XYZ file of C-alpha atoms in Angstrom:
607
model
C -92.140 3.154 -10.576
C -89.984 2.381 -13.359
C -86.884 4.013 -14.340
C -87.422 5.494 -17.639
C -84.179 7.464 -17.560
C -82.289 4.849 -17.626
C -83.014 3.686 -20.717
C -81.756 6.725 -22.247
C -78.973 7.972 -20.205
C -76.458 5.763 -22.461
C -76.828 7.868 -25.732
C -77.290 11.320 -26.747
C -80.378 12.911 -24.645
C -83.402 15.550 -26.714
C -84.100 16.805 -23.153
C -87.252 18.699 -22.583
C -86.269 21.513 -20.631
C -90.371 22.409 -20.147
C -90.380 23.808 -16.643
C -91.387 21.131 -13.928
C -93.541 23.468 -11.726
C -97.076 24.026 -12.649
C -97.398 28.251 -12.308
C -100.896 27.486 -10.183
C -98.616 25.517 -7.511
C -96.520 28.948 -6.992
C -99.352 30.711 -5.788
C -100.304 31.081 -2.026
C -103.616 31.585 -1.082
C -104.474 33.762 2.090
C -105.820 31.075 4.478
C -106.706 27.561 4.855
C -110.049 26.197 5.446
C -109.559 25.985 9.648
C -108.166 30.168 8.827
C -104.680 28.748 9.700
C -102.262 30.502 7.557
C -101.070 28.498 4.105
C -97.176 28.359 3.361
C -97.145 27.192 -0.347
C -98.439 23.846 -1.399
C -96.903 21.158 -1.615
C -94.277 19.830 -4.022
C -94.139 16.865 -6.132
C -92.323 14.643 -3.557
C -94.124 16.345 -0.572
C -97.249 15.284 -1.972
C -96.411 11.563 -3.189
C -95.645 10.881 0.731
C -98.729 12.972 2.062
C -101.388 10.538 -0.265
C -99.285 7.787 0.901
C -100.003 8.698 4.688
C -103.927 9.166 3.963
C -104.510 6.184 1.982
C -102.701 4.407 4.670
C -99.962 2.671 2.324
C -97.235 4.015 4.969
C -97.063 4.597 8.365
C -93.519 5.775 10.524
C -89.865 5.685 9.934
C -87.841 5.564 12.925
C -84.395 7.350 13.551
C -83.163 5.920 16.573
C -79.902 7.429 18.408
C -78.411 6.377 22.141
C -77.245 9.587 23.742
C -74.690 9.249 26.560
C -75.845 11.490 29.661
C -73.421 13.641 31.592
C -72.799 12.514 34.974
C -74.343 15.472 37.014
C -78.030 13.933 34.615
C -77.272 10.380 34.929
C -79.004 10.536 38.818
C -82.570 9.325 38.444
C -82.970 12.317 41.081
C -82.201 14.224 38.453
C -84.414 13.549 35.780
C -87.065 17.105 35.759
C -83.586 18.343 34.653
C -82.855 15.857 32.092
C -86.048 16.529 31.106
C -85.595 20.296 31.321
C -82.988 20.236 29.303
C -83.710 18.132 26.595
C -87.137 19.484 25.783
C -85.221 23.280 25.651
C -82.833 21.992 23.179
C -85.597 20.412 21.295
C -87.102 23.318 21.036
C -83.993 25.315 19.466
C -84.247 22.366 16.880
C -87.673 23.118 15.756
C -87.150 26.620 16.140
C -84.171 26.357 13.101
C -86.089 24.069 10.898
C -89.680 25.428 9.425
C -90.503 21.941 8.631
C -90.765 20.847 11.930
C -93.132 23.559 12.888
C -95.527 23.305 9.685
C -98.848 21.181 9.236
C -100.806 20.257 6.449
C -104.317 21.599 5.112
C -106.264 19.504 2.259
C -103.946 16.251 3.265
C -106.762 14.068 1.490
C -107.183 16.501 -1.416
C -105.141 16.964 -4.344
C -103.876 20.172 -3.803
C -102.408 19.969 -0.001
C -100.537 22.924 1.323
C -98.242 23.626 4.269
C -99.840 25.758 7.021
C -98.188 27.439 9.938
C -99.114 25.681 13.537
C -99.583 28.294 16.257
C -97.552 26.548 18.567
C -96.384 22.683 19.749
C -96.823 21.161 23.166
C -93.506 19.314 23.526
C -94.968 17.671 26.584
C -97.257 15.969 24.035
C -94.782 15.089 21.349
C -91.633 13.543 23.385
C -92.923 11.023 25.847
C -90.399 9.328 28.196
C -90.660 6.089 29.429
C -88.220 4.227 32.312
C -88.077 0.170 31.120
C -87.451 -1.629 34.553
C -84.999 -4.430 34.540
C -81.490 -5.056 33.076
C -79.696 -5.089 29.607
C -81.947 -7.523 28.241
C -85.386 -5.863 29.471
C -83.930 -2.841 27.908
C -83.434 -4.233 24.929
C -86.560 -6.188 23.817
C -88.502 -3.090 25.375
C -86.851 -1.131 22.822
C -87.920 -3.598 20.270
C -91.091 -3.947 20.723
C -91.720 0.269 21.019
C -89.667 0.549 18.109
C -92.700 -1.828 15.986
C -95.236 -0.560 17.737
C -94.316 3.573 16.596
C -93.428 2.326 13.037
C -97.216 1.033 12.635
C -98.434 4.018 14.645
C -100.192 6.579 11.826
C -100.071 10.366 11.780
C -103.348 11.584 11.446
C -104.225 15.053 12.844
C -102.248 16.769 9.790
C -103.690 20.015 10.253
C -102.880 20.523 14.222
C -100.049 18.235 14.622
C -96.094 18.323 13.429
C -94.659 15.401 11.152
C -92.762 14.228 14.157
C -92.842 12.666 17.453
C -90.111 11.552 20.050
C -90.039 8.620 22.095
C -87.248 8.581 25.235
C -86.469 5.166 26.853
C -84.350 5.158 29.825
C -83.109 1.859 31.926
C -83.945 1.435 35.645
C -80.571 -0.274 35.865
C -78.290 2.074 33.842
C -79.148 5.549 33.623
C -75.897 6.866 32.192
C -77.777 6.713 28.623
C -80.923 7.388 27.014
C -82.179 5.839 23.825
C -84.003 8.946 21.438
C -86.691 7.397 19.063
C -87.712 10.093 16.195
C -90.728 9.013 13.859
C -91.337 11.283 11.517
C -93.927 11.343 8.533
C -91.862 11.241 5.215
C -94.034 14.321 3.950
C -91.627 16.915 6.659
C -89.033 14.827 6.560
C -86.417 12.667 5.251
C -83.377 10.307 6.690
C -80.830 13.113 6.478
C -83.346 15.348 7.676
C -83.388 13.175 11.212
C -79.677 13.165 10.762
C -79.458 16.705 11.276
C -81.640 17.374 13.975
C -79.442 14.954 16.253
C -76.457 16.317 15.218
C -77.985 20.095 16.320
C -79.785 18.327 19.646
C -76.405 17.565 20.158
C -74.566 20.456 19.670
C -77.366 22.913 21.991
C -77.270 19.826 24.541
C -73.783 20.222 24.444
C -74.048 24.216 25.012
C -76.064 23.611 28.090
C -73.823 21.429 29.525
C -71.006 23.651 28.724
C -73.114 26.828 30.283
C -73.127 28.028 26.641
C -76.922 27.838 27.295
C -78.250 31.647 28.470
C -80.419 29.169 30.535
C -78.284 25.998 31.810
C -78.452 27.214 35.316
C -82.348 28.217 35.931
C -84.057 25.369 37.774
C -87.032 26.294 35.295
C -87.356 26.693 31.370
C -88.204 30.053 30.422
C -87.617 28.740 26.867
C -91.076 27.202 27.294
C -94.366 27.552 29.025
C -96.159 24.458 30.554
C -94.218 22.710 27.337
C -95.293 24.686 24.858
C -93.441 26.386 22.615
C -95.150 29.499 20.210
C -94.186 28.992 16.594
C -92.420 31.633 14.225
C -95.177 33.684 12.376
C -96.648 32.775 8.912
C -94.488 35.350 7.129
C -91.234 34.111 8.487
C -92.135 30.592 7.484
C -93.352 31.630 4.002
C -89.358 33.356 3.801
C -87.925 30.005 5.068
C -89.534 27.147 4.393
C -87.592 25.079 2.344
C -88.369 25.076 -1.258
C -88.850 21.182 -3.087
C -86.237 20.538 -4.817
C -88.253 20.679 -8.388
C -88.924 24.530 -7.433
C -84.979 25.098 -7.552
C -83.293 22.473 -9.793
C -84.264 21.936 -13.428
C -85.625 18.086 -13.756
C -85.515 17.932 -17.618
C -86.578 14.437 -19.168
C -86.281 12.773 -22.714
C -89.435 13.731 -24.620
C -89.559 10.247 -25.786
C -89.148 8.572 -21.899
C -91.463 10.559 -20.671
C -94.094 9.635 -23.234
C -93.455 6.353 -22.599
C -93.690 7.015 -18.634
C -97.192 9.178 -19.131
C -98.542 6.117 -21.228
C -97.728 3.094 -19.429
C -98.202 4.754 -15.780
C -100.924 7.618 -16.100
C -102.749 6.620 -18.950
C -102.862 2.306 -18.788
C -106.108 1.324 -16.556
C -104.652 -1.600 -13.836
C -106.421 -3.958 -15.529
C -104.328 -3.447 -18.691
C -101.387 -2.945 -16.854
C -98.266 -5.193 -17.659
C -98.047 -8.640 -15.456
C -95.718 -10.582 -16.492
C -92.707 -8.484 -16.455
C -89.670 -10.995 -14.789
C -88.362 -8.093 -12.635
C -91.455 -7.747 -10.970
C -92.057 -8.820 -6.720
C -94.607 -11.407 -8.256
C -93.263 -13.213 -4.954
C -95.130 -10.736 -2.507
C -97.785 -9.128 -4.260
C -99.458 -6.432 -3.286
C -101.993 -5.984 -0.285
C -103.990 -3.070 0.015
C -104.802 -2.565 3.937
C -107.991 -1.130 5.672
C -108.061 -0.593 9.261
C -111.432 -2.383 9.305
C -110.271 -5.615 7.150
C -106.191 -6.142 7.388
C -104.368 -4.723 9.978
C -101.411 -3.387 9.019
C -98.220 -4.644 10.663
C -94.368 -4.138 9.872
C -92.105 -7.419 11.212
C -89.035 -5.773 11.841
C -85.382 -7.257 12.569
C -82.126 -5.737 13.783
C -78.868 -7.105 13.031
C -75.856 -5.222 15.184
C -72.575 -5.892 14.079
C -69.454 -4.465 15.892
C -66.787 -1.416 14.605
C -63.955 -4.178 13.859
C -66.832 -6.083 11.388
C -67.861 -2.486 10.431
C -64.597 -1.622 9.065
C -63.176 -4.780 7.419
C -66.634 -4.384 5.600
C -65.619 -0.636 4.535
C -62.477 -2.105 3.572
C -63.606 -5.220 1.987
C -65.918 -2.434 -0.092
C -62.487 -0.029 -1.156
C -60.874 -3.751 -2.606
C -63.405 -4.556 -4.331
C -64.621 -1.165 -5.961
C -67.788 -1.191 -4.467
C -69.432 0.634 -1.502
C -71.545 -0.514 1.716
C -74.839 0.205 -0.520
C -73.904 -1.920 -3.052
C -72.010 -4.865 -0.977
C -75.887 -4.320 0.702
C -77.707 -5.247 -2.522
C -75.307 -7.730 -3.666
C -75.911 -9.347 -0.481
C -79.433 -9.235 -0.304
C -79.524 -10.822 -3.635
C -77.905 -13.926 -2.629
C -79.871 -13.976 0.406
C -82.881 -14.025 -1.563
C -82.862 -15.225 -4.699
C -82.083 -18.974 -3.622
C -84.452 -19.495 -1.067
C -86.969 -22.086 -2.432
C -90.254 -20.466 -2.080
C -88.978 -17.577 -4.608
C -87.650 -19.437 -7.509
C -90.916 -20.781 -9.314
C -91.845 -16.947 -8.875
C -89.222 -14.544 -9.591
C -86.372 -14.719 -12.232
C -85.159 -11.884 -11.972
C -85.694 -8.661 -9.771
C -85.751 -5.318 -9.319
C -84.359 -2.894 -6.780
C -83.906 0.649 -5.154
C -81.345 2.805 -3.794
C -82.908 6.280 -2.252
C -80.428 9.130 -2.982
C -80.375 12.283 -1.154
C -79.881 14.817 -3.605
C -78.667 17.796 -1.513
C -75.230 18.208 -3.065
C -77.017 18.993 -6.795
C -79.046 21.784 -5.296
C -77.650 25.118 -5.884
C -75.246 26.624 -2.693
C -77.139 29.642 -0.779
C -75.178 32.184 -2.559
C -76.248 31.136 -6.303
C -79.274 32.120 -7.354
C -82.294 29.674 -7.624
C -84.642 28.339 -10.495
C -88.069 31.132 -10.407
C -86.059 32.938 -7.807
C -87.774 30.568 -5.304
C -84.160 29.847 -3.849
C -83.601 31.948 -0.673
C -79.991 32.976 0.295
C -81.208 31.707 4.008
C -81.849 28.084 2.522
C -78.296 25.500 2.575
C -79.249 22.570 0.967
C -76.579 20.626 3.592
C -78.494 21.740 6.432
C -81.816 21.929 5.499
C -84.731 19.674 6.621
C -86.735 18.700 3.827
C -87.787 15.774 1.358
C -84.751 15.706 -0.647
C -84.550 12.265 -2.053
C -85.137 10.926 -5.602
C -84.685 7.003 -6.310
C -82.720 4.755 -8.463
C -83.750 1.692 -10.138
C -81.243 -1.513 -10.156
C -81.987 -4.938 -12.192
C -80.442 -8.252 -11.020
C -81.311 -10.063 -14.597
C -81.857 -13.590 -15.283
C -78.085 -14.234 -15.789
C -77.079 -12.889 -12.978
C -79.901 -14.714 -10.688
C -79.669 -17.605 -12.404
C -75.592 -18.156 -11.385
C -76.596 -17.108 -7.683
C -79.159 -20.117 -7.911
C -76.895 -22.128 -9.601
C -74.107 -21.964 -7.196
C -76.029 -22.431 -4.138
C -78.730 -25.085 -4.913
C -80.133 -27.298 -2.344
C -77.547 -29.942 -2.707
C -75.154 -27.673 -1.855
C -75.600 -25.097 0.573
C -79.072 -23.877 1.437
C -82.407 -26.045 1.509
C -85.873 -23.891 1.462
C -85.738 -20.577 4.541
C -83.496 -23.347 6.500
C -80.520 -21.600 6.211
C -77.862 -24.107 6.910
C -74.607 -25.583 5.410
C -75.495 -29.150 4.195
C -73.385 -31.143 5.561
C -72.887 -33.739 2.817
C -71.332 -30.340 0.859
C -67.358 -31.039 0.517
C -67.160 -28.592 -1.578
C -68.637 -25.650 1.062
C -65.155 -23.694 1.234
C -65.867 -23.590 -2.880
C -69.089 -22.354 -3.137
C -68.348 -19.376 -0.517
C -65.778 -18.342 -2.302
C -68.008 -18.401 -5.328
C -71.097 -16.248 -3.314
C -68.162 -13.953 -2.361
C -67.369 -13.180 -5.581
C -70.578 -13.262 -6.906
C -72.018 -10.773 -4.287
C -69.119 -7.877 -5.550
C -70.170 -8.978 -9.134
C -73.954 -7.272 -8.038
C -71.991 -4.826 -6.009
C -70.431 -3.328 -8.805
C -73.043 -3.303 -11.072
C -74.988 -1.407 -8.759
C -72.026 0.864 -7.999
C -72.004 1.812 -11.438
C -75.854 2.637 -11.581
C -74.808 5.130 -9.159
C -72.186 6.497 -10.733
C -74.622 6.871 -13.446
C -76.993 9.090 -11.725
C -74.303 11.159 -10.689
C -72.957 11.711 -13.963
C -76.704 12.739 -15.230
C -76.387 16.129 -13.304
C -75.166 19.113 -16.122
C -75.690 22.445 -16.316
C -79.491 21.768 -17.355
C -80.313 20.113 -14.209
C -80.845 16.523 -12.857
C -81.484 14.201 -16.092
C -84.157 12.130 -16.401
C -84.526 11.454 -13.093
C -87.926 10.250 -11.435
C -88.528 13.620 -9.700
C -88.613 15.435 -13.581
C -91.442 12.416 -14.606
C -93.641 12.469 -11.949
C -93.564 16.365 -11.503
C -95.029 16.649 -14.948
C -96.897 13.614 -14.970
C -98.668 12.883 -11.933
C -101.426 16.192 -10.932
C -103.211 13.881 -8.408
C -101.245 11.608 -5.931
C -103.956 10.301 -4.665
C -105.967 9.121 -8.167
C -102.488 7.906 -8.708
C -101.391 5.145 -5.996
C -105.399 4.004 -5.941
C -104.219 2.597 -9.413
C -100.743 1.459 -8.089
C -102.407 -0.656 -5.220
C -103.705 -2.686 -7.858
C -100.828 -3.350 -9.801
C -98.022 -5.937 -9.933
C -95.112 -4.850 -7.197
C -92.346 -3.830 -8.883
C -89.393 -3.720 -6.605
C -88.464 -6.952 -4.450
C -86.045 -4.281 -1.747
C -84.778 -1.284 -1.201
C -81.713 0.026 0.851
C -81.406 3.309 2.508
C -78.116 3.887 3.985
C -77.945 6.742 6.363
C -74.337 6.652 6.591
C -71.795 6.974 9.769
C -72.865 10.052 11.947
C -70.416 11.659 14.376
C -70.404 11.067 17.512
C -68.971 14.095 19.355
C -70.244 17.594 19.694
C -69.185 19.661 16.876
C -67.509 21.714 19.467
C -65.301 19.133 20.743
C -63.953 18.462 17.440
C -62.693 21.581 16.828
C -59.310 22.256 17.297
C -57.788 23.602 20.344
C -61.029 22.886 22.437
C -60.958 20.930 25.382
C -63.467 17.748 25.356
C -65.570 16.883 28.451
C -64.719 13.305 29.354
C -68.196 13.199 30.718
C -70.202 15.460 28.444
C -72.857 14.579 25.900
C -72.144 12.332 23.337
C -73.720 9.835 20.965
C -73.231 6.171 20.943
C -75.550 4.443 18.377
C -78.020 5.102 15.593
C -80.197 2.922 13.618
C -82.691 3.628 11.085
C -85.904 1.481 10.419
C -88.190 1.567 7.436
C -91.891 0.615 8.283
C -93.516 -1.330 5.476
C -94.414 0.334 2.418
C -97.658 -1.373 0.428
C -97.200 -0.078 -2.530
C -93.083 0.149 -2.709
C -90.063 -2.507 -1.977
C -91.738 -5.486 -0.140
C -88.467 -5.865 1.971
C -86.561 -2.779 3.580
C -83.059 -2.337 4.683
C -82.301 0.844 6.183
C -78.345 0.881 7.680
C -76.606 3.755 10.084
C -73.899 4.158 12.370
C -71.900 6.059 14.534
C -68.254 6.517 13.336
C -66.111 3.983 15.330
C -69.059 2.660 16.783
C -71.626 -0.234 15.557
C -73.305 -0.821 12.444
C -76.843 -1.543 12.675
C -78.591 -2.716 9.631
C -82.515 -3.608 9.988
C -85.100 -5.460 7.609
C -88.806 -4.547 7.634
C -91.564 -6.203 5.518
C -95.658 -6.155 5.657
C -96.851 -9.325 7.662
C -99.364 -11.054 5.459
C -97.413 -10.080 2.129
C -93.808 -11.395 3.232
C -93.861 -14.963 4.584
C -92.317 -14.564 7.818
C -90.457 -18.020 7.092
C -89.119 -16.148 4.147
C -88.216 -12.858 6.269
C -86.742 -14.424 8.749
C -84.677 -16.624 6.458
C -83.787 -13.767 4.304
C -82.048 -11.900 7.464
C -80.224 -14.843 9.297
C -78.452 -14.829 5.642
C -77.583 -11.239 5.612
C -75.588 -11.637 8.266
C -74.035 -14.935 7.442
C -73.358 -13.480 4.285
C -72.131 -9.999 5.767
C -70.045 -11.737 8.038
C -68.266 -13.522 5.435
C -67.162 -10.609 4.252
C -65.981 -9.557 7.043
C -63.886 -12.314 7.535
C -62.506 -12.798 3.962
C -61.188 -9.581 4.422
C -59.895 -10.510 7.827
C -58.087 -13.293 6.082
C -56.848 -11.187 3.278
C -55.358 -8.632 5.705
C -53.419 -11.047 7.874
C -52.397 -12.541 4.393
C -50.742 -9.300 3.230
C -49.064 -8.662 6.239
C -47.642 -12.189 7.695
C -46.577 -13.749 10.607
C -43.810 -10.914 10.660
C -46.425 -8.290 10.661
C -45.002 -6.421 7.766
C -46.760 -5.312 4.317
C -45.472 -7.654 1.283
C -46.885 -5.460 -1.659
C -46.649 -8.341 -3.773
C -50.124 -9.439 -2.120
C -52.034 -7.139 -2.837
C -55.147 -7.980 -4.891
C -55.875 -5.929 -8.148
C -59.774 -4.449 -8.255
C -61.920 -6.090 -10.011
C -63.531 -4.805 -12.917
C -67.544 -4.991 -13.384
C -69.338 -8.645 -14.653
């Protein structure tokens, strides 16, 4: 959806301070329909991701982390107690976090509400699976489960959780296992999955430690048969985190959000703007029935090591960007000059999810409608707390991307390759270099943007304030959307570097296990999204370990030529980086090894 706060953040804002939350959407009613009891109903986000689960425009995102095993679990003779364990600590997890232990009632209705589940069988939702064979069997296993739960749908919203676990383990190395969470964007967001490993770490960690009040018992008293009973309703209604329109004033130009209600409420599709040059007109949209199209995300994992990872970070601090922006500024030049998108697409538009947790109020302050509970930390909690910015790559800008790297010169079509006839290649990378920080910093300064928009009066203009007034029926809604132009060519979601260690460990004075729990990798993967950003990059790592960056796209709507030409240039591209600043460094210090100040490059400002 378009951002119609941006067009006003620049000047003096009339904001319309008109509360967000509809007074009928604070009220909980006794029971649901199946006599399960209701939480609240859902909030504005909540129920964007719920109608796009139903209408099947979305499927799974993946969190996936690689957990070193302690030596006395590494024995496949031991694995009921792997198994022990890890569903136990699971369990304290869910216990912590009401969204994990919440379903929903009316999911195809307009007015869907949490409801409390009596209970979850974690022998249902973590399956483990042993992949026979070496490194390589391990890996395109991996792979290919990883696809297969991204197109995998939740469906039983009114029984089930909005999460399931997936646990790989080698024949031929069982010092590790690889963790997959899916989880249904309704429950839960990236940081959200970000937090429950870093807690299954730290109770994994207890029970190693015989922190655990059960470590030693050869059974799990935790659980019965793998099922674990629930908190009660009223507890959950105390604790379940609030949205974050419920706590945070969203106020919005009076005059932006006119414009908003007209253009994306009130226009029928057919009247509905087409040739806008920002638009995806390169991968239009594709609605999907289960019946007719079957929907399929073509996913692709790019792994680079912690030496690339930081001379990347670094490359970022010279050049006043970050990782999210050297992302976009590198999946513009990826894209934009690949053959089969120039007759289409002069110019395009982009998104950056950002999690908004640090503009929610602290647990001591007091919330908006006194809806914020002193239990509820923003930091901690597991919720939907994202909003979305928009980014434009304008015809200037694409048109000096396209006009340094033109067939003659460096790429021909989705065959990625130097042309050989180019003498002037060492030229032209420079030029992509410097063009790709040019993007990098434009899109740094969108952010900075966004997070200058927070006052005293709340998040401004921001897409959560437009659709929370705007949009009563999610549903109604994207049936319109899935027949409009696609607006955003790609998206990327950076999860950021997660620690490794137990939280214990890292505190001072305490002893670390050499052998103990510990994690070793995480990725993230978007599955396709029909209605959203036709290509996703999701990117996460482990501090000092690798950085994993993936691409996703909808088959049938994304050439895979395209797709697959698109990624082998994110790395190349990435790489370069990497190795400019490689150069740069052994510039500055010398053959003698010592720092000559004198070399050191000044930041560049913003194109």
């Amino acid at each position: 959806m378009p951002n119609y706060g941006r067009m006003m953040v620049h000047r003096q804002l009339r904001v319309d301070n008109q509360p967000a939350v509809r007074k009928e959407d604070m009220e909980r009613p006794k029971v649901s329909l199946n006599k399960s009891p209701i939480i609240r109903r859902l909030g504005a986000l909540e129920s964007y991701q719920i109608a796009l689960q139903t209408l099947n425009l979305i499927r799974s995102n993946v969190v996936s982390c690689r957990f070193a095993l302690p030596k006395r679990l590494a024995p496949t003779a031991r694995h009921h107690d792997l198994v022990n364990e890890f569903e136990r600590a699971v369990a304290r997890v869910v216990l912590a976090h009401p969204h994990m232990q919440v379903g929903i009632a009316g999911a195809k209705t307009s007015t869907p509400s949490w409801i409390r589940l009596d209970s979850i069988n974690l022998g249902k939702a973590i399956k483990w699976q042993t992949v026979k064979g070496g490194h390589d069997a391990f890996q395109k296993e991996l792979q290919q489960t990883l696809s297969r739960e991204a197109d995998t749908r939740f469906t039983k919203f009114r029984v089930e959780p909005g999460w399931r676990i997936r646990v790989l383990r080698s024949e031929a190395d069982t010092s590790f296992i690889e963790i997959l969470l899916m989880f249904n964007h309704t429950h839960l967001d990236g940081v959200s999955c970000k937090n429950f490993y870093r807690e299954l770490l730290t109770h994994l960690h207890a029970s190693d430690s015989g922190l655990d009040d059960f470590s030693q018992a050869s059974h799990n008293p935790f659980l019965s048969n793998h099922i674990r009973n629930l908190s009660p309703a009223s507890a959950l209604a105390a604790s379940l985190p609030p949205p974050p329109e419920y706590i945070l004033p969203f106020p919005v130009d009076p005059t932006a959000f006119e414009h908003f209600f007209k253009q994306e409420i009130q226009t029928p599709s057919s009247q509905y703007p087409r040739n806008v040059a920002t638009h995806a007109h390169w991968a239009p949209i594709q609605f999907t029935s289960p019946d007719t199209v079957p929907f399929r995300s073509r996913i692709r994992t790019m792994t680079f090591p912690a030496n690339i990872a930081e001379e990347l970070v670094q490359a970022c601090r010279k050049q006043g960007a970050t990782l999210t922006a050297l992302l976009h500024g590198i999946a513009l030049v990826s894209l934009a000059p690949l053959r089969e998108l120039v007759a289409k697409a002069d110019a395009f538009a982009f998104l950056t999810p950002i999690n908004i947790r640090k503009y929610l109020p602290s647990p001591d302050s007091g919330g908006r409608n006194g809806c914020n509970k002193k239990r509820f930390n923003a930091e901690t909690a597991m919720g939907n707390y994202v909003t979305i910015i928009e980014h434009v790559a304008d015809e200037e800008l694409v048109g000096r991307v396209r006009g340094t790297l033109t067939e003659s010169k460096y790429v021909s079509g989705c065959n990625f390759q130097p042309n050989p006839r180019a003498a002037e290649a060492d030229e032209v990378l420079s030029e992509v270099h410097d063009l790709i920080f040019v993007a990098a910093r434009r899109v740094r300064a969108d952010l900075a943007v966004k997070s200058e928009s927070c006052s005293p009066r709340g998040l401004e203009n921001d897409m959560i304030g437009f659709v929370s007034r705007g949009v009563s029926d999610w549903r109604r809604q994207l049936q319109e959307e899935v027949k409009r132009p696609r607006k955003s060519s790609w998206v990327v979601s950076n999860l950021g570097a997660m620690e490794g260690k137990p939280s214990h460990s890292l505190e001072e004075g305490r002893e670390e296990k050499e052998d103990g729990w510990s994690i070793t990798r995480m990725s993230m993967t978007l599955c396709a999204n029909v209605v959203a950003s036709a290509l996703g990059i999701a990117v996460a790592s482990v501090k000092g370990g690798d950085l994993v960056v993936s691409v996703s796209w909808q088959e049938g709507v994304v050439d895979e030529k395209v797709g697959d030409a698109f990624v082998v240039a994110m790395e190349k591209w990435l790489r370069l980086v990497a190795e400019r600043q490689r150069a740069d460094g052994l510039m500055l210090f010398g053959a003698s090894g010592r720092f000559d100040c004198n070399k050191v490059p000044k930041v560049p400002t913003a194109a």
